[in-house]
Coordinates of C-alpha atoms and ligand atoms in Angstrom, one line a residue:
M1 CA 9.1 -3.7 8.1
C2 CA 6.8 -7.2 9.5
G3 CA 3.2 -7.0 8.0
I4 CA 0.0 -9.1 9.0
V5 CA -3.1 -10.4 7.3
G6 CA -6.3 -12.3 8.5
Y7 CA -9.0 -13.9 6.8
V8 CA -12.3 -15.0 8.0
G9 CA -15.3 -15.2 5.9
K10 CA -16.7 -17.2 2.6
E11 CA -13.8 -17.0 0.3
K12 CA -10.4 -19.1 0.1
A13 CA -8.5 -17.8 2.7
Q14 CA -5.1 -18.8 1.2
D15 CA -6.2 -16.4 -1.6
F16 CA -6.5 -13.1 0.0
L17 CA -3.7 -13.8 2.8
I18 CA -1.2 -14.2 -0.3
S19 CA -2.6 -10.9 -2.4
G20 CA -2.7 -9.1 0.4
L21 CA 1.4 -10.5 1.6
K22 CA 2.0 -9.1 -1.7
R23 CA 0.8 -5.6 -1.2
L24 CA 2.6 -5.5 2.2
E25 CA 5.6 -6.7 0.0
Y26 CA 6.9 -2.7 0.3
R27 CA 7.6 -2.6 3.9
G28 CA 10.3 -4.6 3.7
Y29 CA 10.5 -8.6 4.8
D30 CA 12.7 -11.4 4.9
S31 CA 10.2 -14.9 4.7
A32 CA 6.5 -14.7 4.5
G33 CA 4.4 -17.6 5.8
I34 CA 0.7 -18.6 6.2
V35 CA -1.8 -21.2 8.1
T36 CA -5.4 -21.7 7.4
L37 CA -7.4 -24.6 9.4
G38 CA -10.1 -26.3 8.0
E39 CA -13.3 -27.6 9.4
D40 CA -12.4 -30.8 10.0
G41 CA -9.3 -29.6 12.0
K42 CA -6.2 -29.9 10.1
D43 CA -3.8 -27.4 9.1
T44 CA -2.2 -26.0 6.6
L45 CA 0.8 -24.2 7.6
V46 CA 3.5 -23.1 4.4
R47 CA 6.5 -21.1 5.3
A48 CA 9.6 -19.9 3.1
K49 CA 12.5 -17.8 3.6
G50 CA 12.6 -14.8 1.2
K51 CA 10.3 -13.3 -1.3
I52 CA 6.7 -14.1 -1.7
V53 CA 7.3 -15.7 -4.2
N54 CA 9.0 -19.0 -2.6
L55 CA 6.0 -19.0 -0.8
E56 CA 3.6 -18.9 -3.4
D57 CA 5.9 -22.1 -4.6
K58 CA 4.9 -24.0 -1.7
L59 CA 1.4 -23.4 -1.7
K60 CA 1.2 -25.3 -5.3
H61 CA 1.0 -28.4 -3.1
N62 CA -0.4 -27.0 -0.2
K63 CA -3.7 -25.6 -2.0
T64 CA -7.0 -25.6 1.0
A65 CA -10.2 -24.2 0.0
D66 CA -10.0 -23.3 4.4
R67 CA -12.2 -20.3 4.8
V68 CA -9.9 -19.1 7.6
G69 CA -6.6 -18.1 8.7
I70 CA -3.6 -15.3 8.9
G71 CA -0.3 -14.5 7.4
H72 CA 2.8 -12.7 8.3
T73 CA 6.1 -11.3 6.3
R74 CA 8.7 -11.3 8.8
W75 CA 11.8 -8.6 9.2
A76 CA 14.3 -10.7 11.1
T77 CA 14.8 -9.2 14.4
H78 CA 15.3 -12.0 17.0
G79 CA 17.1 -14.7 14.7
E80 CA 18.2 -15.2 11.1
P81 CA 15.9 -15.0 8.4
S82 CA 14.8 -18.8 8.2
E83 CA 11.9 -21.4 7.1
K84 CA 11.8 -21.6 11.5
N85 CA 12.1 -18.1 12.3
A86 CA 9.3 -17.2 10.0
H87 CA 5.4 -16.7 11.5
P88 CA 3.3 -18.1 11.9
H89 CA 4.3 -20.0 14.7
R90 CA 2.3 -22.6 16.3
A91 CA 2.1 -23.7 19.9
G92 CA -0.2 -26.7 20.6
D93 CA -4.2 -26.4 19.3
L94 CA -3.0 -22.7 18.4
F95 CA -1.0 -20.3 15.6
L96 CA 0.4 -16.8 15.9
V97 CA 1.5 -14.2 14.2
H98 CA 2.8 -11.1 15.7
N99 CA 4.8 -7.3 14.8
G100 CA 6.6 -6.0 17.4
I101 CA 9.1 -6.9 19.3
I102 CA 8.2 -8.8 23.2
E103 CA 11.2 -7.5 25.1
N104 CA 10.9 -9.5 27.9
Y105 CA 10.6 -12.7 26.2
K106 CA 13.9 -14.3 28.2
E107 CA 12.1 -14.0 31.1
L108 CA 9.1 -15.7 29.9
K109 CA 10.4 -17.9 28.2
K110 CA 12.0 -20.3 30.9
E111 CA 8.3 -20.2 32.6
L112 CA 7.3 -22.4 29.7
S113 CA 9.7 -25.3 29.9
D114 CA 6.6 -27.5 28.5
H115 CA 6.9 -26.3 24.8
K116 CA 8.9 -27.2 22.2
F117 CA 10.6 -24.1 20.7
E118 CA 11.6 -24.6 17.2
S119 CA 12.5 -20.9 16.8
E120 CA 14.6 -18.1 18.0
T121 CA 12.0 -15.9 17.9
D122 CA 10.5 -13.3 20.7
S123 CA 7.0 -14.7 18.8
E124 CA 7.2 -18.2 19.3
V125 CA 7.0 -17.3 23.1
L126 CA 4.5 -15.3 23.1
A127 CA 2.1 -17.7 20.9
A128 CA 4.0 -20.7 23.7
L129 CA 2.0 -18.2 26.3
I130 CA -1.0 -17.7 24.9
N131 CA -1.4 -21.7 24.9
S132 CA 0.0 -21.7 28.4
F133 CA -3.3 -20.1 29.5
Y134 CA -5.3 -21.9 26.5
E135 CA -4.2 -25.4 27.5
D136 CA -5.8 -24.4 31.4
G137 CA -9.3 -24.5 29.0
K138 CA -10.3 -21.2 29.8
Y139 CA -12.1 -21.3 26.7
P140 CA -12.7 -18.7 24.8
L141 CA -9.3 -17.8 22.8
V142 CA -9.7 -14.5 23.5
N143 CA -9.0 -15.1 27.0
A144 CA -6.1 -16.7 26.8
V145 CA -4.6 -13.9 25.0
V146 CA -5.5 -11.6 27.1
Q147 CA -4.3 -13.4 29.8
A148 CA -0.8 -13.7 28.1
L149 CA -0.8 -10.2 26.9
K150 CA -0.9 -8.5 30.7
L151 CA 2.2 -10.3 31.4
V152 CA 4.0 -9.0 28.2
K153 CA 6.3 -5.8 28.3
G154 CA 7.0 -4.4 24.4
T155 CA 5.5 -3.7 21.5
Y156 CA 2.6 -5.8 19.4
G157 CA 0.0 -6.2 16.6
I158 CA -1.1 -10.0 16.5
A159 CA -3.1 -12.1 14.9
V160 CA -4.5 -15.8 16.2
V161 CA -6.4 -18.7 15.5
S162 CA -6.9 -22.0 16.8
K163 CA -8.2 -25.4 15.4
K164 CA -10.4 -25.5 18.0
N165 CA -12.6 -22.6 16.8
P166 CA -12.0 -22.4 12.8
N167 CA -14.1 -20.3 12.1
E168 CA -12.4 -16.7 14.1
V169 CA -9.3 -14.3 14.5
V170 CA -8.3 -13.0 17.9
V171 CA -6.1 -10.1 17.1
A172 CA -4.8 -7.1 19.5
R173 CA -2.8 -4.7 19.4
S174 CA -0.8 -2.1 21.6
G175 CA 2.0 0.3 19.6
S176 CA 1.8 -2.1 15.4
P177 CA -1.3 -1.0 13.8
L178 CA -4.0 -3.4 13.2
V179 CA -6.6 -2.7 11.1
I180 CA -9.8 -4.6 10.7
G181 CA -11.6 -4.8 7.1
V182 CA -15.5 -5.0 7.5
G183 CA -17.2 -7.1 3.8
H184 CA -19.6 -8.9 3.1
D185 CA -20.0 -12.2 5.3
E186 CA -15.9 -11.5 5.5
T187 CA -13.7 -10.0 7.7
L188 CA -10.1 -9.3 6.7
I189 CA -7.1 -8.3 9.5
A190 CA -4.0 -6.5 7.5
S191 CA -1.6 -4.5 10.0
D192 CA -1.8 -2.0 6.7
A193 CA -5.1 -0.8 4.8
S194 CA -3.6 -1.1 1.3
A195 CA -3.9 -4.8 1.8
L196 CA -7.2 -4.5 2.2
L197 CA -8.7 -2.4 -1.2
G198 CA -10.0 -4.5 -3.8
H199 CA -12.2 -6.3 -0.7
T200 CA -13.2 -3.7 1.2
K201 CA -13.6 0.0 2.1
Q202 CA -15.0 0.4 5.4
A203 CA -12.4 -0.4 8.0
I204 CA -12.0 -0.8 12.0
Y205 CA -8.7 0.6 13.4
L206 CA -7.9 -0.9 16.4
N207 CA -6.1 1.3 19.3
D208 CA -3.2 0.2 21.8
G209 CA -4.7 -2.0 24.7
E210 CA -7.4 -3.3 22.6
V211 CA -8.0 -6.7 21.7
A212 CA -10.9 -8.2 18.8
T213 CA -12.8 -11.1 18.2
V214 CA -13.2 -11.9 14.9
T215 CA -15.4 -13.8 13.0
A216 CA -17.5 -13.7 9.1
N217 CA -20.3 -11.7 10.4
S218 CA -18.8 -9.7 14.0
V219 CA -16.5 -7.9 15.5
D220 CA -16.1 -7.9 18.5
I221 CA -13.6 -5.2 20.4
K222 CA -12.4 -5.4 23.9
T223 CA -10.1 -3.7 26.3
L224 CA -7.4 -5.5 28.1
N225 CA -9.4 -5.1 31.0
A226 CA -12.6 -5.8 29.7
E227 CA -14.5 -3.1 29.3
P228 CA -16.4 -3.1 26.0
V229 CA -15.6 -1.0 22.6
S230 CA -17.8 0.1 20.2
A231 CA -16.7 0.0 17.0
K232 CA -16.0 2.7 15.0
V233 CA -16.2 2.0 11.2
E234 CA -13.8 4.4 9.4
K235 CA -13.5 4.8 5.0
I236 CA -9.9 3.9 3.6
E237 CA -9.9 6.1 1.2
T238 CA -6.8 5.3 -1.2
N239 CA -7.5 4.1 -3.8
L240 CA -6.1 0.9 -5.7
A241 CA -4.6 2.9 -8.6
A242 CA -3.1 4.2 -6.0
I243 CA -0.8 1.4 -4.8
Q244 CA -0.1 0.6 -8.4
K245 CA 3.1 1.3 -10.8
G246 CA 0.7 2.7 -13.5
G247 CA 3.4 1.8 -16.4
Y248 CA 6.3 3.0 -14.7
E249 CA 8.7 -0.3 -13.9
H250 CA 9.5 0.8 -10.4
F251 CA 7.6 2.3 -7.1
L252 CA 10.3 4.7 -6.7
L253 CA 10.3 5.9 -10.6
K254 CA 5.8 6.5 -10.5
E255 CA 6.6 8.8 -6.6
I256 CA 9.3 10.5 -8.4
M257 CA 7.6 11.6 -11.2
E258 CA 4.5 12.2 -9.8
Q259 CA 5.8 14.6 -7.2
P260 CA 4.4 17.7 -9.2
D261 CA 0.8 16.3 -8.4
S262 CA 1.8 15.0 -4.7
L263 CA 2.8 18.6 -3.9
T264 CA -0.6 20.0 -5.7
E265 CA -2.4 17.9 -3.1
T266 CA 0.0 19.1 -0.4
L267 CA -1.1 22.6 -1.1
R268 CA -4.6 22.3 -1.8
G269 CA -6.9 25.0 0.1
R270 CA -3.5 26.4 1.7
V271 CA -2.5 28.5 -0.5
N272 CA -4.0 31.8 -0.9
L273 CA -2.0 33.5 -3.8
E274 CA -3.7 36.6 -4.1
E275 CA -3.4 37.5 -0.7
G276 CA 0.1 36.0 -0.5
I277 CA -0.4 34.0 3.0
V278 CA -0.9 30.5 3.8
H279 CA -3.7 28.9 5.3
L280 CA -3.4 25.6 7.7
G281 CA -6.4 23.9 9.1
G282 CA -5.3 20.8 11.0
P283 CA -2.7 22.4 13.7
G284 CA -5.6 24.4 15.3
I285 CA -3.9 26.4 17.2
P286 CA -5.0 29.8 18.2
E287 CA -3.4 33.1 17.0
A288 CA -3.2 34.6 20.1
E289 CA -0.9 31.1 21.1
L290 CA 1.0 30.9 18.0
R291 CA 2.1 34.6 18.3
K292 CA 3.7 33.1 21.4
I293 CA 5.5 30.5 20.7
K294 CA 9.0 30.5 21.1
H295 CA 10.7 27.2 20.2
L296 CA 10.0 24.4 17.7
V297 CA 11.7 20.6 18.7
I298 CA 11.3 18.9 15.0
V299 CA 11.6 15.0 15.5
G300 CA 11.4 12.1 12.7
C301 CA 13.8 9.8 11.6
G302 CA 15.6 9.1 8.3
T303 CA 14.0 11.1 5.6
A304 CA 11.6 13.0 7.5
Y305 CA 14.4 14.4 9.6
H306 CA 16.5 15.5 7.2
A307 CA 12.8 17.0 6.0
G308 CA 13.0 18.5 9.3
L309 CA 16.5 19.6 9.3
L310 CA 15.5 21.6 6.1
A311 CA 12.5 23.1 6.9
S312 CA 14.0 24.5 9.9
Y313 CA 16.6 26.6 7.9
Y314 CA 13.4 28.4 6.1
I315 CA 11.3 28.8 9.1
E316 CA 14.1 30.4 10.8
K317 CA 15.2 32.5 8.2
F318 CA 11.2 34.2 8.1
T319 CA 10.5 33.9 12.1
P320 CA 12.3 35.9 14.4
G321 CA 13.1 34.8 17.9
I322 CA 12.0 31.4 17.0
T323 CA 14.5 28.4 17.8
I324 CA 14.5 25.7 16.4
E325 CA 16.4 22.1 17.0
T326 CA 15.6 19.0 14.7
V327 CA 16.3 16.3 16.4
I328 CA 16.1 12.0 15.6
A329 CA 13.9 10.5 17.4
S330 CA 15.7 7.4 17.9
E331 CA 18.7 9.4 20.4
Y332 CA 15.4 12.6 21.4
R333 CA 13.8 9.8 23.1
Y334 CA 16.5 8.9 26.0
R335 CA 17.5 12.6 26.0
Q336 CA 17.0 14.5 28.8
A337 CA 16.4 17.9 27.0
Y338 CA 15.2 20.3 28.2
V339 CA 11.8 21.4 26.4
P340 CA 11.4 25.7 26.7
E341 CA 7.9 27.2 27.8
D342 CA 6.0 27.7 24.5
S343 CA 7.2 25.4 22.2
V344 CA 5.9 23.2 19.7
A345 CA 6.9 19.6 18.8
L346 CA 6.7 19.1 15.0
I347 CA 6.3 15.2 14.9
V348 CA 7.4 14.4 11.0
S349 CA 6.2 10.3 9.8
Q350 CA 5.4 9.9 6.5
S351 CA 4.0 6.2 7.9
G352 CA 2.3 7.6 11.3
E353 CA 3.7 4.5 12.8
T354 CA 7.9 4.3 13.3
A355 CA 8.3 3.2 16.5
D356 CA 10.8 5.6 17.6
T357 CA 8.8 8.8 16.4
L358 CA 5.7 7.3 18.3
A359 CA 8.1 7.3 21.5
C360 CA 8.8 10.8 21.4
L361 CA 5.6 11.9 20.5
R362 CA 4.0 9.8 23.4
E363 CA 7.5 11.7 25.7
I364 CA 6.7 14.7 24.9
K365 CA 2.8 15.0 24.9
K366 CA 3.8 13.8 28.6
R367 CA 6.0 17.1 29.2
G368 CA 3.0 19.5 28.2
V369 CA 4.4 20.4 24.8
R370 CA 1.5 21.1 22.4
T371 CA 2.4 18.6 19.3
V372 CA 1.5 18.9 15.4
G373 CA 1.8 15.5 13.1
I374 CA 3.0 16.1 9.6
V375 CA 2.4 12.9 8.7
N376 CA 1.3 11.2 5.1
A377 CA -0.7 7.9 6.4
I378 CA -4.3 8.9 7.2
G379 CA -5.5 7.7 10.4
S380 CA -2.4 6.5 11.6
T381 CA -1.5 5.8 15.4
I382 CA 0.7 9.1 14.8
A383 CA -1.9 10.9 13.7
R384 CA -4.4 9.6 16.0
E385 CA -2.4 10.5 18.8
V386 CA -0.9 14.2 18.3
D387 CA -3.0 17.8 19.1
G388 CA -3.4 18.8 16.0
G389 CA -2.1 18.3 12.8
T390 CA -0.8 18.7 8.6
Y391 CA -1.3 15.9 6.5
V392 CA 0.8 16.2 3.5
H393 CA -1.8 14.1 1.2
V394 CA 0.7 12.5 -1.1
G395 CA -1.1 9.1 -1.8
P396 CA 0.5 5.9 -0.2
E397 CA 4.1 6.0 -1.0
I398 CA 5.0 2.1 -1.4
S399 CA 8.8 2.2 -2.1
V400 CA 11.2 1.6 0.8
A401 CA 13.0 4.7 -0.2
S402 CA 11.0 8.2 0.6
T403 CA 11.1 10.7 -2.1
K404 CA 7.4 12.5 -2.7
A405 CA 6.8 12.1 1.1
F406 CA 10.0 14.4 1.5
T407 CA 9.5 17.3 -1.1
S408 CA 6.1 17.6 1.3
Q409 CA 7.2 17.3 4.1
V410 CA 9.8 20.1 4.2
I411 CA 7.0 22.7 2.2
A412 CA 4.1 21.6 5.1
M413 CA 6.6 22.4 7.7
V414 CA 7.5 26.1 5.8
M415 CA 4.1 26.8 5.7
F416 CA 3.7 25.9 9.6
G417 CA 6.2 28.0 9.7
L418 CA 4.6 30.6 7.2
T419 CA 1.6 30.9 9.6
I420 CA 3.5 31.4 13.0
A421 CA 5.2 34.3 11.3
Q422 CA 2.2 35.5 10.3
A423 CA 0.5 35.6 13.8
K424 CA 3.6 37.1 15.0
G425 CA 3.1 40.6 12.0
V426 CA 5.9 39.5 10.3
K427 CA 6.2 41.6 7.1
H428 CA 4.4 40.9 4.3
S429 CA 7.3 41.1 1.6
I430 CA 9.4 39.1 3.9
L431 CA 6.6 36.0 3.6
K432 CA 5.4 36.9 -0.2
P433 CA 8.4 35.5 -1.8
Y434 CA 8.1 31.8 0.2
V435 CA 4.2 31.8 -0.6
T436 CA 5.0 32.8 -4.3
E437 CA 7.5 29.9 -5.2
I438 CA 5.8 28.0 -3.1
A439 CA 2.9 28.0 -5.2
R440 CA 4.8 27.6 -8.3
L441 CA 6.8 24.6 -7.3
P442 CA 4.4 22.1 -8.8
E443 CA 5.2 23.5 -11.9
E444 CA 8.7 24.0 -11.1
I445 CA 9.6 20.4 -10.3
G446 CA 7.7 19.2 -13.2
K447 CA 9.9 20.9 -16.0
T448 CA 12.7 20.1 -13.3
L449 CA 11.9 16.4 -13.6
K450 CA 11.5 16.3 -17.4
E451 CA 14.9 18.3 -18.2
S452 CA 16.7 16.4 -15.7
E453 CA 16.7 13.0 -16.6
K454 CA 18.0 12.6 -19.4
A455 CA 20.9 14.3 -18.1
V456 CA 21.1 12.1 -14.8
K457 CA 20.5 8.7 -17.2
D458 CA 24.0 10.1 -19.3
I459 CA 26.2 11.0 -16.2
V460 CA 25.4 7.5 -14.4
K461 CA 26.8 5.6 -16.9
K462 CA 30.0 7.1 -15.9
Y463 CA 29.6 6.4 -12.1
A464 CA 28.1 3.3 -11.7
D465 CA 30.9 1.5 -10.4
Y466 CA 31.8 3.8 -7.8
E467 CA 31.5 2.7 -4.2
H468 CA 31.7 6.0 -2.3
G469 CA 30.5 9.6 -2.9
I470 CA 30.6 12.9 -0.9
Y471 CA 27.1 14.9 -0.9
L472 CA 28.0 18.8 -0.4
G473 CA 26.2 21.8 0.3
R474 CA 25.8 24.7 2.3
D475 CA 22.5 26.7 3.8
T476 CA 19.5 24.9 2.8
A477 CA 21.4 22.8 0.6
Y478 CA 23.5 21.2 3.2
P479 CA 20.0 19.2 4.6
T480 CA 19.8 18.4 0.8
A481 CA 22.5 17.2 0.0
M482 CA 22.6 14.9 3.3
E483 CA 19.2 13.1 1.9
G484 CA 20.7 12.9 -1.5
A485 CA 23.7 10.8 0.7
L486 CA 21.0 8.8 2.1
K487 CA 18.8 8.2 -1.2
L488 CA 22.3 6.4 -2.3
K489 CA 22.7 4.5 0.5
E490 CA 19.2 3.3 0.6
I491 CA 19.6 1.6 -3.0
A492 CA 22.4 1.8 -4.8
Y493 CA 24.5 0.7 -1.6
V494 CA 27.3 3.1 -2.1
D495 CA 28.8 4.6 0.7
A496 CA 27.5 8.0 0.5
N497 CA 27.8 10.8 2.9
A498 CA 27.0 14.3 3.3
Y499 CA 28.9 17.1 4.8
A500 CA 28.2 20.8 4.9
F501 CA 31.1 22.5 2.1
G502 CA 32.7 24.3 5.2
E503 CA 33.2 21.1 7.0
L504 CA 35.3 20.0 3.9
K505 CA 38.3 21.0 5.3
H506 CA 37.7 19.5 9.0
G507 CA 38.8 16.2 7.7
P508 CA 36.7 14.9 4.3
L509 CA 39.0 16.2 2.0
A510 CA 41.5 13.5 2.9
L511 CA 39.0 11.3 1.6
I512 CA 39.1 13.0 -2.3
D513 CA 40.8 10.1 -4.6
D514 CA 39.4 8.5 -7.4
R515 CA 37.4 5.6 -5.5
F516 CA 34.9 8.6 -4.9
F517 CA 33.0 11.5 -6.5
E518 CA 31.5 14.5 -4.8
F519 CA 28.1 15.0 -5.6
A520 CA 27.7 19.1 -5.3
L521 CA 24.9 21.3 -5.2
L522 CA 25.9 25.1 -5.8
N523 CA 22.7 27.3 -5.8
K524 CA 23.0 31.2 -6.8
G525 CA 22.9 33.1 -3.5
E526 CA 25.2 35.0 -1.2
L527 CA 27.2 31.4 -0.1
Y528 CA 28.1 30.7 -3.8
D529 CA 31.2 32.2 -3.7
K530 CA 32.4 30.7 -1.0
A531 CA 30.4 26.9 -2.2
V532 CA 33.0 27.7 -5.5
S533 CA 36.2 27.9 -3.2
N534 CA 35.1 24.8 -2.1
V535 CA 35.2 22.8 -5.1
Q536 CA 38.1 24.5 -6.1
E537 CA 39.7 22.4 -3.2
V538 CA 38.4 19.4 -4.4
L539 CA 39.3 20.0 -7.8
A540 CA 43.1 20.9 -6.9
R541 CA 43.1 17.1 -5.2
G542 CA 41.6 15.0 -8.4
G543 CA 38.2 15.3 -6.9
H544 CA 35.2 13.3 -9.4
I545 CA 33.0 16.8 -9.1
I546 CA 29.2 16.1 -10.3
A547 CA 28.2 19.8 -10.3
V548 CA 24.1 20.3 -10.0
T549 CA 24.0 23.9 -10.4
N550 CA 21.5 26.6 -11.5
V551 CA 24.6 28.9 -12.8
E552 CA 23.6 29.8 -16.6
K553 CA 27.0 30.9 -16.9
F554 CA 29.0 27.6 -14.8
D555 CA 32.5 27.5 -16.2
L556 CA 34.3 25.8 -13.2
A557 CA 36.0 22.6 -14.7
V558 CA 34.4 19.9 -13.5
E559 CA 33.8 16.2 -14.4
S560 CA 29.5 16.3 -15.0
V561 CA 27.4 19.1 -14.3
I562 CA 23.0 18.9 -14.7
K563 CA 21.9 22.3 -15.0
I564 CA 18.6 23.3 -13.3
S565 CA 16.8 26.0 -15.9
S566 CA 14.1 27.3 -13.2
D567 CA 14.4 30.3 -11.9
I568 CA 13.2 29.1 -8.3
E569 CA 15.2 31.1 -5.9
L570 CA 14.4 29.9 -2.2
F571 CA 13.3 26.1 -2.8
M572 CA 16.4 26.1 -5.3
P573 CA 17.7 23.0 -3.4
L574 CA 14.4 21.2 -3.4
L575 CA 14.9 21.0 -7.4
M576 CA 18.7 19.6 -7.0
N577 CA 17.2 17.3 -4.4
L578 CA 14.1 16.0 -7.6
V579 CA 18.6 15.2 -9.5
S580 CA 19.7 13.4 -6.8
Q581 CA 16.9 11.2 -6.2
L582 CA 17.1 10.3 -10.0
F583 CA 20.5 9.8 -9.9
A584 CA 19.8 7.2 -7.3
Y585 CA 17.2 5.6 -9.1
Y586 CA 19.4 5.5 -12.1
M587 CA 22.6 4.0 -9.9
T588 CA 20.6 1.1 -8.8
I589 CA 19.2 0.4 -11.9
A590 CA 22.8 0.2 -13.1
K591 CA 24.2 -1.6 -10.4
G592 CA 21.5 -4.4 -10.8
Y593 CA 19.5 -4.0 -7.5
D594 CA 16.3 -3.9 -6.3
V595 CA 15.5 -0.3 -6.6
D596 CA 11.7 -0.7 -4.2
Q597 CA 12.7 -3.6 -1.9
P598 CA 15.8 -2.6 -1.2
R599 CA 18.1 -4.9 1.8
N600 CA 17.5 -5.0 5.0
L601 CA 15.1 -1.7 5.0
A602 CA 12.0 -1.7 5.5
K603 CA 9.5 0.7 4.7
S604 CA 8.0 1.5 8.1
V605 CA 9.6 0.6 11.3
T606 CA 7.7 -0.3 13.9
V607 CA 10.2 -1.8 16.3
E608 CA 13.2 0.3 18.2
Ligands
LIG1 C1 12.3 4.1 7.1 C2 12.5 4.3 5.8 C3 12.9 5.5 5.3 C4 11.6 7.1 6.5 C5 11.8 6.1 7.8 C6 10.8 7.2 8.7 O1 14.1 3.9 7.8 O2 12.6 3.3 4.8 O3 12.0 6.2 3.9 O4 12.8 8.1 6.2 O5 11.6 5.0 8.1 O6 9.7 6.9 8.4 P1 8.3 7.7 8.7 O7 7.2 6.9 8.1 O8 8.4 7.8 10.1 O9 8.9 9.5 7.7

């Protein structure tokens, strides 16, 4: 979703602003813009609809050597994607870029009749509001920003510059991330630390309710109530290689293929194969309290929600006396759900910034429930606000569609479940097979990816023109089917839905015709025969079935088969999901769509 960059220092600001915005492209956007300010009081504002290359084209005629500026990639919320709605927004002598949503912008706008609004955005209202205080002569700029923010309801990460003082940038945050990069005689600003790499590894993460005045050599942070905050400089752990394509054509394929390594990172130091136990330090829950846990609430959005759902199927298999509710964050935050005593909430998020998930976390904490994060982005808001947590450590995930994070989120949650089961004294013989398979998974994932890529490429030719698909599975293969369908929807724009096999007769069977294909996950196990009966029902109605299976002697007369030869049993659905990921990828290539930045979507959804 929207991205912010800013620069003040000794170099040409435009260079960093453009390279920084390019790093944030993966988050999803539909227009972009930058402004730089010269010592002579001149501003250079350039904005363009569409991709950053359009902005670069325009910049060819607007090059400056200005040493301060701000930039933005916009993901439309209020007003269509267009040049006039793109940020930065101007009000008087100042310019503003904004991530988030100003909820009371209509009321505020009524009071700002002096300003001639040029856009339909809520963000321009904030620019005008700041300017209304600034024009009163209440210099410095930060004072005007603070006065305006005190009137604002909603979420924001902002950066503001003024022609009156082209040596500083004022930034503030509430609910939308902002990082300040500390360099040599230069200070950089970004909504995501990855934009800073190559310039500095020293970062200050702003907290909600803080505002900072940034110059080339100083960072002065205060709360909105004018209390001084001492800046904590942290090291950015990611490196440049991790955010580059590494020889792959798309980030998505790179991220699918690196799962053997990313899962290895998730497991590092956490699995004791000899004893058949797992050890997670992060949640920090004493053993006596682990023993008392009776209920888990798992909260997430999109892929993170599916990961939670799949993990719940596993955890309830080996942890007696525990109930698990996996919920969609955007719903749960407004439900009046009863959370029983001795509950723990798992907050699942790759980015650690998803607005609805964060809101749930805060709501749940208010009720006194212990929260545990299952997060990837280190230092993200969710990671900082949970009571304890387990980082999945898959490295940056750049492609909008989440792949490697899913696999590791599932396993991290299963390991948390195992930690509870170990504390509750569940028999070793029940838990050990899970631990053994978890340890084997990275290698088996590697083999399965190798084995299935060609098979997937071959069958995609047959299905590239389809616009409808149904994903089917039972038990642990059902949430896996949901995730497979989501991948195909997100990037190949195929109207794909998922059903539990048992639900077929209750509606979806009516859909079966030549416009649909059925992606059937058929893993060995006690429910295999029942799933086969369901497949027969589809076949009898002329279905176009793609079966993904680990059954050696698979003899159903389906249209296409992709075999998985691994002897993994419990986590077979995770291997099947690799096939779904590859299928979505190659379908998207065949259809000619943008793999890494699908239309209308954002990597990190920081607005409600
Ligand atoms: C967006 C992304 C999805 C992701 C979801 C939750 O919709 O496009 O890939 O699953 O947000 O994101 P999170 O960062 O909280 O896991």
